[in-house]
Amino acid sequence: MRTTLVIIAAAGAMAAGVGFAQSGPEVLKAKGCLNCHEMDKKKVGPAYKDVAAKYKDDKKAEAMLVDKIKEGKGHPKIAASDAELKAAVQTVLSTK
C-alpha cells in the first residue's frame, strides 16, 4: 500500500511539472550546449575554461549568465528551468 502511495505521489508531482533537477553536466549535454562549446577549446562559442577565467572574480557573473541564456541576450535562448540554467552555469564557472 505504501509503495502505491509513493508511486502515485511521484506521478502527481511529475504531472504538475515538478521534476528532479539535472546536474550541470547533464543539462549541458541535454540542452545541446556541447554542440557549440567544449571544456578546453573554442568551437562556435568560447571554451568553458575561458568563460570561467573571464568571470573568475565576478560575484554577479552567475546571475548575469543565467539571465543572458534565459533571455537570449548575446546567446541563443535556451528553454530550461532556472534551476537547470543555474546548474549549467555553475558547472561552466567551475571549469579549470
PDB file of N, CA and C in Angstrom:
ATOM      1  N   MET A   1       0.817  -1.193   0.000  1.00  0.00           N
ATOM      2  CA  MET A   1       0.000   0.000   0.000  1.00  0.00           C
ATOM      3  C   MET A   1       0.864   1.262   0.000  1.00  0.00           C
ATOM      4  N   ARG A   2       1.886   1.273   0.834  1.00  0.00           N
ATOM      5  CA  ARG A   2       2.749   2.450   0.932  1.00  0.00           C
ATOM      6  C   ARG A   2       3.480   2.686  -0.394  1.00  0.00           C
ATOM      7  N   THR A   3       3.927   1.619  -1.037  1.00  0.00           N
ATOM      8  CA  THR A   3       4.618   1.748  -2.319  1.00  0.00           C
ATOM      9  C   THR A   3       3.692   2.370  -3.357  1.00  0.00           C
ATOM     10  N   THR A   4       2.455   1.969  -3.353  1.00  0.00           N
ATOM     11  CA  THR A   4       1.479   2.518  -4.284  1.00  0.00           C
ATOM     12  C   THR A   4       1.294   4.013  -4.057  1.00  0.00           C
ATOM     13  N   LEU A   5       1.232   4.427  -2.808  1.00  0.00           N
ATOM     14  CA  LEU A   5       1.076   5.846  -2.492  1.00  0.00           C
ATOM     15  C   LEU A   5       2.294   6.652  -2.947  1.00  0.00           C
ATOM     16  N   VAL A   6       3.481   6.101  -2.770  1.00  0.00           N
ATOM     17  CA  VAL A   6       4.697   6.787  -3.196  1.00  0.00           C
ATOM     18  C   VAL A   6       4.695   6.942  -4.710  1.00  0.00           C
ATOM     19  N   ILE A   7       4.325   5.913  -5.414  1.00  0.00           N
ATOM     20  CA  ILE A   7       4.277   5.965  -6.883  1.00  0.00           C
ATOM     21  C   ILE A   7       3.247   6.989  -7.349  1.00  0.00           C
ATOM     22  N   ILE A   8       2.099   7.005  -6.735  1.00  0.00           N
ATOM     23  CA  ILE A   8       1.055   7.968  -7.100  1.00  0.00           C
ATOM     24  C   ILE A   8       1.516   9.390  -6.812  1.00  0.00           C
ATOM     25  N   ALA A   9       2.157   9.601  -5.676  1.00  0.00           N
ATOM     26  CA  ALA A   9       2.653  10.938  -5.333  1.00  0.00           C
ATOM     27  C   ALA A   9       3.720  11.401  -6.323  1.00  0.00           C
ATOM     28  N   ALA A  10       4.623  10.510  -6.685  1.00  0.00           N
ATOM     29  CA  ALA A  10       5.673  10.866  -7.644  1.00  0.00           C
ATOM     30  C   ALA A  10       5.076  11.177  -9.011  1.00  0.00           C
ATOM     31  N   ALA A  11       4.120  10.379  -9.437  1.00  0.00           N
ATOM     32  CA  ALA A  11       3.472  10.630 -10.725  1.00  0.00           C
ATOM     33  C   ALA A  11       2.718  11.955 -10.706  1.00  0.00           C
ATOM     34  N   GLY A  12       2.066  12.244  -9.610  1.00  0.00           N
ATOM     35  CA  GLY A  12       1.346  13.510  -9.483  1.00  0.00           C
ATOM     36  C   GLY A  12       2.282  14.701  -9.516  1.00  0.00           C
ATOM     37  N   ALA A  13       3.398  14.588  -8.843  1.00  0.00           N
ATOM     38  CA  ALA A  13       4.383  15.679  -8.838  1.00  0.00           C
ATOM     39  C   ALA A  13       4.937  15.916 -10.231  1.00  0.00           C
ATOM     40  N   MET A  14       5.222  14.850 -10.944  1.00  0.00           N
ATOM     41  CA  MET A  14       5.748  15.000 -12.298  1.00  0.00           C
ATOM     42  C   MET A  14       4.687  15.577 -13.236  1.00  0.00           C
ATOM     43  N   ALA A  15       3.461  15.163 -13.069  1.00  0.00           N
ATOM     44  CA  ALA A  15       2.385  15.691 -13.904  1.00  0.00           C
ATOM     45  C   ALA A  15       2.156  17.172 -13.634  1.00  0.00           C
ATOM     46  N   ALA A  16       2.438  17.592 -12.425  1.00  0.00           N
ATOM     47  CA  ALA A  16       2.278  19.003 -12.058  1.00  0.00           C
ATOM     48  C   ALA A  16       3.463  19.848 -12.484  1.00  0.00           C
ATOM     49  N   GLY A  17       4.454  19.206 -13.076  1.00  0.00           N
ATOM     50  CA  GLY A  17       5.612  19.950 -13.554  1.00  0.00           C
ATOM     51  C   GLY A  17       6.762  20.010 -12.571  1.00  0.00           C
ATOM     52  N   VAL A  18       6.656  19.299 -11.482  1.00  0.00           N
ATOM     53  CA  VAL A  18       7.742  19.252 -10.512  1.00  0.00           C
ATOM     54  C   VAL A  18       8.581  18.041 -10.850  1.00  0.00           C
ATOM     55  N   GLY A  19       9.798  18.284 -11.278  1.00  0.00           N
ATOM     56  CA  GLY A  19      10.670  17.180 -11.647  1.00  0.00           C
ATOM     57  C   GLY A  19      11.925  17.211 -10.833  1.00  0.00           C
ATOM     58  N   PHE A  20      12.789  16.320 -11.150  1.00  0.00           N
ATOM     59  CA  PHE A  20      14.067  16.262 -10.475  1.00  0.00           C
ATOM     60  C   PHE A  20      15.070  17.049 -11.296  1.00  0.00           C
ATOM     61  N   ALA A  21      15.778  17.954 -10.668  1.00  0.00           N
ATOM     62  CA  ALA A  21      16.746  18.792 -11.354  1.00  0.00           C
ATOM     63  C   ALA A  21      17.908  17.942 -11.840  1.00  0.00           C
ATOM     64  N   GLN A  22      18.378  18.278 -13.027  1.00  0.00           N
ATOM     65  CA  GLN A  22      19.529  17.596 -13.582  1.00  0.00           C
ATOM     66  C   GLN A  22      20.793  18.263 -13.065  1.00  0.00           C
ATOM     67  N   SER A  23      21.879  17.533 -13.098  1.00  0.00           N
ATOM     68  CA  SER A  23      23.162  18.119 -12.720  1.00  0.00           C
ATOM     69  C   SER A  23      23.636  19.015 -13.856  1.00  0.00           C
ATOM     70  N   GLY A  24      24.577  19.889 -13.552  1.00  0.00           N
ATOM     71  CA  GLY A  24      25.110  20.804 -14.557  1.00  0.00           C
ATOM     72  C   GLY A  24      25.598  20.106 -15.818  1.00  0.00           C
ATOM     73  N   PRO A  25      26.462  19.078 -15.695  1.00  0.00           N
ATOM     74  CA  PRO A  25      26.921  18.377 -16.897  1.00  0.00           C
ATOM     75  C   PRO A  25      25.778  17.732 -17.693  1.00  0.00           C
ATOM     76  N   GLU A  26      24.762  17.233 -16.987  1.00  0.00           N
ATOM     77  CA  GLU A  26      23.611  16.645 -17.681  1.00  0.00           C
ATOM     78  C   GLU A  26      22.845  17.702 -18.464  1.00  0.00           C
ATOM     79  N   VAL A  27      22.684  18.885 -17.876  1.00  0.00           N
ATOM     80  CA  VAL A  27      21.985  19.976 -18.554  1.00  0.00           C
ATOM     81  C   VAL A  27      22.772  20.412 -19.788  1.00  0.00           C
ATOM     82  N   LEU A  28      24.089  20.563 -19.642  1.00  0.00           N
ATOM     83  CA  LEU A  28      24.920  20.982 -20.774  1.00  0.00           C
ATOM     84  C   LEU A  28      24.773  20.016 -21.945  1.00  0.00           C
ATOM     85  N   LYS A  29      24.699  18.740 -21.636  1.00  0.00           N
ATOM     86  CA  LYS A  29      24.548  17.731 -22.686  1.00  0.00           C
ATOM     87  C   LYS A  29      23.124  17.727 -23.249  1.00  0.00           C
ATOM     88  N   ALA A  30      22.135  17.722 -22.362  1.00  0.00           N
ATOM     89  CA  ALA A  30      20.739  17.609 -22.781  1.00  0.00           C
ATOM     90  C   ALA A  30      20.259  18.820 -23.585  1.00  0.00           C
ATOM     91  N   LYS A  31      20.754  19.989 -23.261  1.00  0.00           N
ATOM     92  CA  LYS A  31      20.291  21.208 -23.936  1.00  0.00           C
ATOM     93  C   LYS A  31      21.121  21.556 -25.163  1.00  0.00           C
ATOM     94  N   GLY A  32      22.087  20.708 -25.520  1.00  0.00           N
ATOM     95  CA  GLY A  32      22.852  20.916 -26.743  1.00  0.00           C
ATOM     96  C   GLY A  32      23.985  21.921 -26.622  1.00  0.00           C
ATOM     97  N   CYS A  33      24.347  22.284 -25.421  1.00  0.00           N
ATOM     98  CA  CYS A  33      25.411  23.268 -25.221  1.00  0.00           C
ATOM     99  C   CYS A  33      26.736  22.798 -25.811  1.00  0.00           C
ATOM    100  N   LEU A  34      26.946  21.486 -25.744  1.00  0.00           N
ATOM    101  CA  LEU A  34      28.216  20.932 -26.205  1.00  0.00           C
ATOM    102  C   LEU A  34      28.333  20.915 -27.729  1.00  0.00           C
ATOM    103  N   ASN A  35      27.271  21.286 -28.423  1.00  0.00           N
ATOM    104  CA  ASN A  35      27.357  21.425 -29.876  1.00  0.00           C
ATOM    105  C   ASN A  35      28.184  22.656 -30.254  1.00  0.00           C
ATOM    106  N   CYS A  36      28.169  23.661 -29.399  1.00  0.00           N
ATOM    107  CA  CYS A  36      28.870  24.924 -29.684  1.00  0.00           C
ATOM    108  C   CYS A  36      30.048  25.191 -28.754  1.00  0.00           C
ATOM    109  N   HIS A  37      30.103  24.510 -27.622  1.00  0.00           N
ATOM    110  CA  HIS A  37      31.148  24.749 -26.624  1.00  0.00           C
ATOM    111  C   HIS A  37      31.851  23.448 -26.273  1.00  0.00           C
ATOM    112  N   GLU A  38      33.119  23.580 -25.888  1.00  0.00           N
ATOM    113  CA  GLU A  38      33.869  22.469 -25.302  1.00  0.00           C
ATOM    114  C   GLU A  38      34.498  22.978 -24.022  1.00  0.00           C
ATOM    115  N   MET A  39      34.936  22.076 -23.193  1.00  0.00           N
ATOM    116  CA  MET A  39      35.531  22.471 -21.918  1.00  0.00           C
ATOM    117  C   MET A  39      36.818  23.259 -22.114  1.00  0.00           C
ATOM    118  N   ASP A  40      37.676  22.795 -23.031  1.00  0.00           N
ATOM    119  CA  ASP A  40      39.012  23.375 -23.091  1.00  0.00           C
ATOM    120  C   ASP A  40      39.430  23.973 -24.435  1.00  0.00           C
ATOM    121  N   LYS A  41      38.519  24.013 -25.408  1.00  0.00           N
ATOM    122  CA  LYS A  41      38.879  24.680 -26.655  1.00  0.00           C
ATOM    123  C   LYS A  41      37.666  25.338 -27.303  1.00  0.00           C
ATOM    124  N   LYS A  42      37.937  26.416 -28.021  1.00  0.00           N
ATOM    125  CA  LYS A  42      36.889  27.183 -28.686  1.00  0.00           C
ATOM    126  C   LYS A  42      36.294  26.370 -29.831  1.00  0.00           C
ATOM    127  N   LYS A  43      34.991  26.402 -29.932  1.00  0.00           N
ATOM    128  CA  LYS A  43      34.260  25.828 -31.064  1.00  0.00           C
ATOM    129  C   LYS A  43      33.535  27.006 -31.693  1.00  0.00           C
ATOM    130  N   VAL A  44      32.237  26.934 -31.796  1.00  0.00           N
ATOM    131  CA  VAL A  44      31.431  28.071 -32.239  1.00  0.00           C
ATOM    132  C   VAL A  44      31.436  29.133 -31.143  1.00  0.00           C
ATOM    133  N   GLY A  45      31.261  28.681 -29.908  1.00  0.00           N
ATOM    134  CA  GLY A  45      31.315  29.563 -28.749  1.00  0.00           C
ATOM    135  C   GLY A  45      32.611  29.363 -28.000  1.00  0.00           C
ATOM    136  N   PRO A  46      32.847  30.172 -26.990  1.00  0.00           N
ATOM    137  CA  PRO A  46      34.100  30.073 -26.241  1.00  0.00           C
ATOM    138  C   PRO A  46      34.201  28.784 -25.427  1.00  0.00           C
ATOM    139  N   ALA A  47      35.440  28.401 -25.129  1.00  0.00           N
ATOM    140  CA  ALA A  47      35.684  27.252 -24.249  1.00  0.00           C
ATOM    141  C   ALA A  47      35.197  27.597 -22.847  1.00  0.00           C
ATOM    142  N   TYR A  48      34.671  26.613 -22.145  1.00  0.00           N
ATOM    143  CA  TYR A  48      34.181  26.850 -20.796  1.00  0.00           C
ATOM    144  C   TYR A  48      35.294  27.317 -19.867  1.00  0.00           C
ATOM    145  N   LYS A  49      36.510  26.818 -20.062  1.00  0.00           N
ATOM    146  CA  LYS A  49      37.611  27.273 -19.194  1.00  0.00           C
ATOM    147  C   LYS A  49      37.887  28.757 -19.411  1.00  0.00           C
ATOM    148  N   ASP A  50      37.683  29.250 -20.634  1.00  0.00           N
ATOM    149  CA  ASP A  50      37.879  30.672 -20.913  1.00  0.00           C
ATOM    150  C   ASP A  50      36.774  31.522 -20.289  1.00  0.00           C
ATOM    151  N   VAL A  51      35.558  31.013 -20.307  1.00  0.00           N
ATOM    152  CA  VAL A  51      34.434  31.715 -19.667  1.00  0.00           C
ATOM    153  C   VAL A  51      34.680  31.782 -18.158  1.00  0.00           C
ATOM    154  N   ALA A  52      35.104  30.658 -17.584  1.00  0.00           N
ATOM    155  CA  ALA A  52      35.376  30.614 -16.144  1.00  0.00           C
ATOM    156  C   ALA A  52      36.485  31.597 -15.771  1.00  0.00           C
ATOM    157  N   ALA A  53      37.525  31.665 -16.588  1.00  0.00           N
ATOM    158  CA  ALA A  53      38.635  32.588 -16.314  1.00  0.00           C
ATOM    159  C   ALA A  53      38.178  34.041 -16.414  1.00  0.00           C
ATOM    160  N   LYS A  54      37.354  34.337 -17.407  1.00  0.00           N
ATOM    161  CA  LYS A  54      36.870  35.704 -17.613  1.00  0.00           C
ATOM    162  C   LYS A  54      36.061  36.211 -16.421  1.00  0.00           C
ATOM    163  N   TYR A  55      35.245  35.333 -15.841  1.00  0.00           N
ATOM    164  CA  TYR A  55      34.348  35.737 -14.760  1.00  0.00           C
ATOM    165  C   TYR A  55      34.818  35.260 -13.382  1.00  0.00           C
ATOM    166  N   LYS A  56      36.079  34.889 -13.266  1.00  0.00           N
ATOM    167  CA  LYS A  56      36.636  34.305 -12.041  1.00  0.00           C
ATOM    168  C   LYS A  56      36.305  35.092 -10.776  1.00  0.00           C
ATOM    169  N   ASP A  57      36.474  36.380 -10.797  1.00  0.00           N
ATOM    170  CA  ASP A  57      36.272  37.188  -9.592  1.00  0.00           C
ATOM    171  C   ASP A  57      34.983  38.008  -9.607  1.00  0.00           C
ATOM    172  N   ASP A  58      34.104  37.723 -10.538  1.00  0.00           N
ATOM    173  CA  ASP A  58      32.862  38.481 -10.683  1.00  0.00           C
ATOM    174  C   ASP A  58      31.746  37.792  -9.911  1.00  0.00           C
ATOM    175  N   LYS A  59      31.336  38.394  -8.805  1.00  0.00           N
ATOM    176  CA  LYS A  59      30.296  37.819  -7.941  1.00  0.00           C
ATOM    177  C   LYS A  59      28.913  37.803  -8.614  1.00  0.00           C
ATOM    178  N   LYS A  60      28.724  38.666  -9.607  1.00  0.00           N
ATOM    179  CA  LYS A  60      27.432  38.760 -10.289  1.00  0.00           C
ATOM    180  C   LYS A  60      27.380  37.927 -11.561  1.00  0.00           C
ATOM    181  N   ALA A  61      28.460  37.244 -11.889  1.00  0.00           N
ATOM    182  CA  ALA A  61      28.559  36.518 -13.164  1.00  0.00           C
ATOM    183  C   ALA A  61      27.490  35.438 -13.311  1.00  0.00           C
ATOM    184  N   GLU A  62      27.269  34.659 -12.259  1.00  0.00           N
ATOM    185  CA  GLU A  62      26.306  33.564 -12.359  1.00  0.00           C
ATOM    186  C   GLU A  62      24.924  34.079 -12.750  1.00  0.00           C
ATOM    187  N   ALA A  63      24.420  35.057 -12.024  1.00  0.00           N
ATOM    188  CA  ALA A  63      23.088  35.605 -12.309  1.00  0.00           C
ATOM    189  C   ALA A  63      23.038  36.238 -13.695  1.00  0.00           C
ATOM    190  N   MET A  64      24.102  36.941 -14.076  1.00  0.00           N
ATOM    191  CA  MET A  64      24.149  37.603 -15.378  1.00  0.00           C
ATOM    192  C   MET A  64      24.130  36.574 -16.510  1.00  0.00           C
ATOM    193  N   LEU A  65      24.907  35.501 -16.366  1.00  0.00           N
ATOM    194  CA  LEU A  65      24.963  34.476 -17.419  1.00  0.00           C
ATOM    195  C   LEU A  65      23.653  33.696 -17.509  1.00  0.00           C
ATOM    196  N   VAL A  66      23.049  33.387 -16.371  1.00  0.00           N
ATOM    197  CA  VAL A  66      21.747  32.705 -16.382  1.00  0.00           C
ATOM    198  C   VAL A  66      20.733  33.572 -17.127  1.00  0.00           C
ATOM    199  N   ASP A  67      20.698  34.859 -16.813  1.00  0.00           N
ATOM    200  CA  ASP A  67      19.768  35.776 -17.470  1.00  0.00           C
ATOM    201  C   ASP A  67      20.043  35.865 -18.970  1.00  0.00           C
ATOM    202  N   LYS A  68      21.312  35.950 -19.322  1.00  0.00           N
ATOM    203  CA  LYS A  68      21.708  36.057 -20.725  1.00  0.00           C
ATOM    204  C   LYS A  68      21.220  34.852 -21.531  1.00  0.00           C
ATOM    205  N   ILE A  69      21.383  33.661 -20.967  1.00  0.00           N
ATOM    206  CA  ILE A  69      20.973  32.434 -21.650  1.00  0.00           C
ATOM    207  C   ILE A  69      19.455  32.296 -21.648  1.00  0.00           C
ATOM    208  N   LYS A  70      18.836  32.648 -20.537  1.00  0.00           N
ATOM    209  CA  LYS A  70      17.370  32.535 -20.406  1.00  0.00           C
ATOM    210  C   LYS A  70      16.648  33.475 -21.374  1.00  0.00           C
ATOM    211  N   GLU A  71      17.163  34.692 -21.508  1.00  0.00           N
ATOM    212  CA  GLU A  71      16.507  35.710 -22.325  1.00  0.00           C
ATOM    213  C   GLU A  71      17.030  35.769 -23.767  1.00  0.00           C
ATOM    214  N   GLY A  72      18.121  35.068 -24.054  1.00  0.00           N
ATOM    215  CA  GLY A  72      18.679  35.097 -25.403  1.00  0.00           C
ATOM    216  C   GLY A  72      19.396  36.404 -25.714  1.00  0.00           C
ATOM    217  N   LYS A  73      20.095  36.944 -24.742  1.00  0.00           N
ATOM    218  CA  LYS A  73      20.832  38.206 -24.913  1.00  0.00           C
ATOM    219  C   LYS A  73      22.289  37.899 -25.245  1.00  0.00           C
ATOM    220  N   GLY A  74      22.640  37.932 -26.532  1.00  0.00           N
ATOM    221  CA  GLY A  74      24.010  37.645 -26.931  1.00  0.00           C
ATOM    222  C   GLY A  74      24.334  36.166 -26.937  1.00  0.00           C
ATOM    223  N   HIS A  75      23.345  35.337 -26.753  1.00  0.00           N
ATOM    224  CA  HIS A  75      23.490  33.886 -26.726  1.00  0.00           C
ATOM    225  C   HIS A  75      22.136  33.317 -27.146  1.00  0.00           C
ATOM    226  N   PRO A  76      22.128  32.222 -27.898  1.00  0.00           N
ATOM    227  CA  PRO A  76      20.821  31.630 -28.236  1.00  0.00           C
ATOM    228  C   PRO A  76      20.013  31.336 -26.970  1.00  0.00           C
ATOM    229  N   LYS A  77      18.729  31.630 -27.036  1.00  0.00           N
ATOM    230  CA  LYS A  77      17.830  31.390 -25.905  1.00  0.00           C
ATOM    231  C   LYS A  77      17.683  29.883 -25.684  1.00  0.00           C
ATOM    232  N   ILE A  78      17.841  29.457 -24.450  1.00  0.00           N
ATOM    233  CA  ILE A  78      17.750  28.038 -24.107  1.00  0.00           C
ATOM    234  C   ILE A  78      16.494  27.816 -23.268  1.00  0.00           C
ATOM    235  N   ALA A  79      15.669  26.882 -23.703  1.00  0.00           N
ATOM    236  CA  ALA A  79      14.454  26.542 -22.963  1.00  0.00           C
ATOM    237  C   ALA A  79      14.827  25.575 -21.836  1.00  0.00           C
ATOM    238  N   ALA A  80      14.921  26.106 -20.635  1.00  0.00           N
ATOM    239  CA  ALA A  80      15.270  25.310 -19.464  1.00  0.00           C
ATOM    240  C   ALA A  80      14.760  26.036 -18.227  1.00  0.00           C
ATOM    241  N   SER A  81      14.621  25.280 -17.152  1.00  0.00           N
ATOM    242  CA  SER A  81      14.190  25.893 -15.899  1.00  0.00           C
ATOM    243  C   SER A  81      15.332  26.730 -15.319  1.00  0.00           C
ATOM    244  N   ASP A  82      14.993  27.609 -14.397  1.00  0.00           N
ATOM    245  CA  ASP A  82      16.013  28.416 -13.729  1.00  0.00           C
ATOM    246  C   ASP A  82      17.019  27.520 -13.018  1.00  0.00           C
ATOM    247  N   ALA A  83      16.541  26.448 -12.395  1.00  0.00           N
ATOM    248  CA  ALA A  83      17.439  25.530 -11.680  1.00  0.00           C
ATOM    249  C   ALA A  83      18.405  24.845 -12.652  1.00  0.00           C
ATOM    250  N   GLU A  84      17.900  24.457 -13.819  1.00  0.00           N
ATOM    251  CA  GLU A  84      18.773  23.826 -14.813  1.00  0.00           C
ATOM    252  C   GLU A  84      19.821  24.807 -15.321  1.00  0.00           C
ATOM    253  N   LEU A  85      19.390  26.027 -15.627  1.00  0.00           N
ATOM    254  CA  LEU A  85      20.333  27.029 -16.120  1.00  0.00           C
ATOM    255  C   LEU A  85      21.385  27.354 -15.060  1.00  0.00           C
ATOM    256  N   LYS A  86      20.951  27.465 -13.820  1.00  0.00           N
ATOM    257  CA  LYS A  86      21.884  27.764 -12.734  1.00  0.00           C
ATOM    258  C   LYS A  86      22.898  26.631 -12.576  1.00  0.00           C
ATOM    259  N   ALA A  87      22.446  25.386 -12.652  1.00  0.00           N
ATOM    260  CA  ALA A  87      23.354  24.236 -12.542  1.00  0.00           C
ATOM    261  C   ALA A  87      24.363  24.231 -13.685  1.00  0.00           C
ATOM    262  N   ALA A  88      23.897  24.525 -14.899  1.00  0.00           N
ATOM    263  CA  ALA A  88      24.784  24.554 -16.055  1.00  0.00           C
ATOM    264  C   ALA A  88      25.828  25.661 -15.917  1.00  0.00           C
ATOM    265  N   VAL A  89      25.393  26.846 -15.529  1.00  0.00           N
ATOM    266  CA  VAL A  89      26.311  27.984 -15.385  1.00  0.00           C
ATOM    267  C   VAL A  89      27.308  27.720 -14.266  1.00  0.00           C
ATOM    268  N   GLN A  90      26.873  27.141 -13.173  1.00  0.00           N
ATOM    269  CA  GLN A  90      27.792  26.817 -12.087  1.00  0.00           C
ATOM    270  C   GLN A  90      28.860  25.834 -12.560  1.00  0.00           C
ATOM    271  N   THR A  91      28.464  24.880 -13.380  1.00  0.00           N
ATOM    272  CA  THR A  91      29.432  23.927 -13.928  1.00  0.00           C
ATOM    273  C   THR A  91      30.441  24.638 -14.802  1.00  0.00           C
ATOM    274  N   VAL A  92      29.954  25.508 -15.669  1.00  0.00           N
ATOM    275  CA  VAL A  92      30.851  26.251 -16.562  1.00  0.00           C
ATOM    276  C   VAL A  92      31.811  27.117 -15.748  1.00  0.00           C
ATOM    277  N   LEU A  93      31.299  27.843 -14.772  1.00  0.00           N
ATOM    278  CA  LEU A  93      32.146  28.737 -13.984  1.00  0.00           C
ATOM    279  C   LEU A  93      33.149  28.000 -13.095  1.00  0.00           C
ATOM    280  N   SER A  94      32.910  26.722 -12.839  1.00  0.00           N
ATOM    281  CA  SER A  94      33.848  25.942 -12.018  1.00  0.00           C
ATOM    282  C   SER A  94      34.889  25.219 -12.860  1.00  0.00           C
ATOM    283  N   THR A  95      34.830  25.387 -14.171  1.00  0.00           N
ATOM    284  CA  THR A  95      35.787  24.725 -15.060  1.00  0.00           C
ATOM    285  C   THR A  95      37.186  25.286 -14.851  1.00  0.00           C
ATOM    286  N   LYS A  96      38.130  24.407 -14.779  1.00  0.00           N
ATOM    287  CA  LYS A  96      39.541  24.812 -14.584  1.00  0.00           C
ATOM    288  C   LYS A  96      40.322  24.588 -15.862  1.00  0.00           C
TER     289      LYS A  96
END
